[in-house]
Amino acid sequence: MAEIGPNTRLRASPFYDATVAEGVTAFSPYNGMLMPTSFGHLDAEYKRLTEGVALWDVAVERQVQIEGPDAARCTQVLCTRDLSTCQVDQGKYVAMCDHRGVLINDPIVLKISETCFWLSIADNNILLWSRAIAAERGFDVVITEPDVSPLAVQGPDAENVVAAVFGDWIRDIRFFWFKHAEIEGIPVKIGRSGYSKQGGFEIYLMDGSRGTDLWNIVREAGEPWGIGPGNPNPSERMEGGMLSFGGDTDDNTNPFEVRLGEYVDLDVPDDVIGIQALRRIAAEGPTRHQLGVVLDDTSQFQSHAIWYDVSVDGQVVGSMTCGTYSPKLDKVIGFLLVPVSVKPGDSVVVHKHGNPVPGTACELPFV
Amino acid sequence: MAEIGPNTRLRASPFYDATVAEGVTAFSPYNGMLMPTSFGHLDAEYKRLTEGVALWDVAVERQVQIEGPDAARCTQVLCTRDLSTCQVDQGKYVAMCDHRGVLINDPIVLKISETCFWLSIADNNILLWSRAIAAERGFDVVITEPDVSPLAVQGPDAENVVAAVFGDWIRDIRFFWFKHAEIEGIPVKIGRSGYSKQGGFEIYLMDGSRGTDLWNIVREAGEPWGIGPGNPNPSERMEGGMLSFGGDTDDNTNPFEVRLGEYVDLDVPDDVIGIQALRRIAAEGPTRHQLGVVLDDTSQFQSHAIWYDVSVDGQVVGSMTCGTYSPKLDKVIGFLLVPVSVKPGDSVVVHKHGNPVPGTACELPFV
């Protein structure tokens, strides 16, 4: 393995120093920043997330701020989900598509005010995309990347830890709702959200100079619950059937293919980008779908670099887009992107570097 | 330092296996791929480039292919340089801007045919940007990322090596012109180009399955000239005054500020993106400019993660955007992005992690 560190094209997170002090051992670039992907103790990291509480540097979830008189209209044009009922302090998970109806991001939209929205984005340059659309449509908005960096507290004890820091009032925050708060002079927004199925919160740091301070405050408050460092966990997210945009999607994937159809409202206005293509796709029915797969193999697929070919009856029909060991199932599991003719229960073969591995397709999520 | 390797969101180059076999020690992510940034022998890599010949995996220079009846019009709208005289097989270095006149890329445009252009891009999602613009303007084009991966042969002996592989006819290729060729069944385009001031060629591999083969062919042909692995070299590119888009530019940098004014044609059609803003900026005169700086310091700035503050007479006025040791000058050099009031010859202070380092501003390039 080769080395990586921040450079002028690859910014450090406000929590970078804190994660280095915690012994981060691997990064993945994401939105032009470094995201910790391991602290060297995979079993402990999984256990902390599923049985205790983990602290994640997810500053790479950059915010795209759309502000101005046309902010609501511009944000709606960018998102295929109806946002007309979205209230201030509410978040909504949305599918963003290009004009072909191809998924280009799956952010959480946060309504900050009637004239200000944040897109808390997955890995793609949505700042550039949004500016292109807003300028071409002549919307009266200013689109920027504000100084906002999420810190995730995830796991069954996350609520206790966040309450210990901010007070018991945070227990009343509903799923995907946010509240503004301050701790030791650090402005934050606290949301019940996060890239796991374990429940938890994301604390949106709004002063990049205070990253280490915020990390340490939460770290110390979490000691009674055995908090420790972690990161979006491949095993847990696959068990829970969570999509990795850009990992499980390609340059031709529409939301219906990857179980995001419920986040597409076909009756949004005609000027919403991609909606006309999506109406056609919905009418015709998608040709591919995402399934799980359980492999008859005990070796790991973790960190695999590519999509593996998947065959049925000796014919390559699609791909395995991710794979890893599942502690809960004590099996190697993965996601398939295959024709809709492949059904749960079907036998498939995954071609791992030329080595055929048999397995069985299944519904998602696994657990 | 932490580790990095390919994953499903960070593709391996077709030359990845070859660079691993050569002992690559560091990568930087670039356009969603891994670019080798060191093979562990900085002095040898610099010497090879400036006195011999070096082989670089620059597959990260992805191509954005714009094809269709409106390809020429679409490409012109995306670029602030007049492309009306560009001929088939010719390349042109261009400034791409957003609607604010802010630089978003500095690709080489290759005219493949009257209805097909490639943008050989620096680090930014120009595929996404171009699709947004083309769809919003209703251009009849299809925009894709073709299977094309440049391999650079750079240095004084580059021409001899490329001629040894392809024949002496390549000596007639003019700067930024390209020719189609084939070697052992591998289709390529050969251009006289590359991110160095040493002269050289880029061989655009057009079959991603043949990366190792092409690497080895050039590697073996180059043995008499002592060819070896390398990568875009920080010292050489700074000595030569070459811009690093995204490294030396920020979210507010226009082409005039970073010596790219000669690649902006103010009389291109009004519908070229950014041209109206650039006409205003040109009329008013840019407020910042890019200069060199020579520091009174022998320690290295290499791999520095951030822009350093630069002060004049005790006031912070701008930034040092890059810095490294220059073997040719036997000095630490860098680039400044500072108000136009700062002139060559002025004394400045660069604040390196709180440590003030005096230096002198100068014209670029250094050599």
Coordinates of C-alpha atoms in Angstrom, one line a residue, chain A residues 1-12 16 24-31 34-35 37 98-100 104 123-129 131-133 135-137 143-145 244-248 251 273 303-307 321-322, chain B residues 1-12 16 24-31 34-35 37 98-100 104 123-129 131-133 135-137 143-145 244-248 251 273 303-307 321-322:
Chain A
M1 CA 0.0 0.0 0.0
A2 CA 1.2 3.5 -0.8
E3 CA 0.9 6.6 1.4
I4 CA -1.4 9.6 1.3
G5 CA -1.7 12.8 3.2
P6 CA -3.3 16.2 2.7
N7 CA -2.2 18.5 -0.1
T8 CA -3.5 21.7 -1.6
R9 CA -5.9 19.8 -3.8
L10 CA -6.9 17.4 -1.0
R11 CA -7.9 19.3 2.1
A12 CA -7.6 18.1 5.6
Y16 CA -7.8 15.7 10.9
V24 CA -6.0 6.7 11.9
T25 CA -4.4 4.1 9.6
A26 CA -6.2 4.6 6.2
F27 CA -8.0 7.3 4.3
S28 CA -10.2 7.5 1.3
P29 CA -10.6 10.7 -0.7
Y30 CA -14.1 12.0 -0.8
N31 CA -15.3 15.4 -2.1
L34 CA -9.6 12.8 3.2
M35 CA -12.1 10.6 5.0
T37 CA -11.6 4.6 6.7
D98 CA -28.9 14.5 -14.3
H99 CA -31.0 15.2 -17.3
R100 CA -30.9 11.5 -18.3
I104 CA -25.6 12.0 -9.5
D123 CA -19.0 12.1 -3.3
N124 CA -19.4 14.3 -6.4
N125 CA -18.9 17.9 -7.3
I126 CA -22.4 19.1 -6.7
L127 CA -21.2 22.6 -6.0
L128 CA -20.1 22.8 -9.6
W129 CA -23.3 21.1 -10.9
R131 CA -23.8 26.5 -10.0
A132 CA -24.1 25.4 -13.7
I133 CA -27.9 24.8 -13.3
A135 CA -26.6 30.2 -13.7
E136 CA -28.1 28.7 -16.8
R137 CA -31.7 29.0 -15.4
I143 CA -24.1 29.0 -4.1
T144 CA -21.2 28.4 -1.9
E145 CA -19.5 25.8 0.3
S244 CA -22.9 3.9 -1.4
F245 CA -23.3 6.5 -4.1
G246 CA -20.5 6.2 -6.6
G247 CA -19.5 2.9 -5.1
D248 CA -22.7 0.9 -5.9
D251 CA -22.6 6.4 -14.9
I273 CA -33.8 18.0 -13.7
S303 CA -11.3 -3.1 -0.1
H304 CA -11.9 -4.7 -3.5
A305 CA -11.0 -2.2 -6.2
I306 CA -13.5 -3.0 -8.8
W307 CA -17.0 -4.3 -9.6
T321 CA -20.6 -3.6 -6.6
C322 CA -19.4 -4.2 -3.0
Chain B
M1 CA 1.2 8.9 6.9
A2 CA -1.8 6.7 6.3
E3 CA -2.4 4.3 3.5
I4 CA -4.4 4.4 0.3
G5 CA -5.3 2.0 -2.4
P6 CA -8.0 1.8 -5.1
N7 CA -11.6 1.3 -4.3
T8 CA -14.9 1.4 -6.2
R9 CA -15.0 5.2 -5.9
L10 CA -11.2 5.6 -6.7
R11 CA -10.4 3.8 -9.8
A12 CA -7.0 2.3 -10.6
Y16 CA -1.6 0.9 -11.9
V24 CA 5.3 3.5 -6.4
T25 CA 5.4 4.9 -2.8
A26 CA 2.8 7.7 -2.8
F27 CA -0.4 8.6 -4.6
S28 CA -2.6 11.6 -4.9
P29 CA -6.2 11.3 -5.9
Y30 CA -7.0 13.2 -9.1
N31 CA -10.2 13.0 -11.1
L34 CA -4.9 7.5 -8.1
M35 CA -2.0 9.4 -9.6
T37 CA 3.3 11.1 -6.8
D98 CA -17.8 29.3 -14.7
H99 CA -20.3 32.1 -15.2
R100 CA -18.4 34.2 -12.7
I104 CA -12.7 25.7 -13.3
D123 CA -8.7 17.8 -11.5
N124 CA -12.4 18.7 -11.5
N125 CA -15.6 17.0 -12.6
I126 CA -15.8 18.6 -16.0
L127 CA -17.8 15.6 -17.3
L128 CA -20.6 16.6 -14.9
W129 CA -20.2 20.3 -15.7
R131 CA -23.3 17.6 -19.3
A132 CA -25.1 20.3 -17.3
I133 CA -24.3 23.0 -19.8
A135 CA -28.4 19.7 -21.6
E136 CA -29.5 23.1 -20.4
R137 CA -28.5 24.7 -23.8
I143 CA -20.8 13.6 -23.6
T144 CA -18.9 10.6 -22.2
E145 CA -15.6 9.6 -20.7
S244 CA -1.4 23.5 -10.9
F245 CA -5.2 24.0 -11.3
G246 CA -6.9 23.5 -7.9
G247 CA -3.5 23.7 -6.2
D248 CA -2.6 27.3 -7.1
D251 CA -12.9 29.3 -5.7
I273 CA -19.6 30.7 -20.4
S303 CA 3.9 18.3 0.6
H304 CA 2.6 21.2 2.5
A305 CA -1.1 20.8 3.0
I306 CA -2.4 24.4 2.9
W307 CA -1.8 27.8 1.4
T321 CA 0.0 28.4 -2.9
C322 CA 2.9 26.0 -3.4

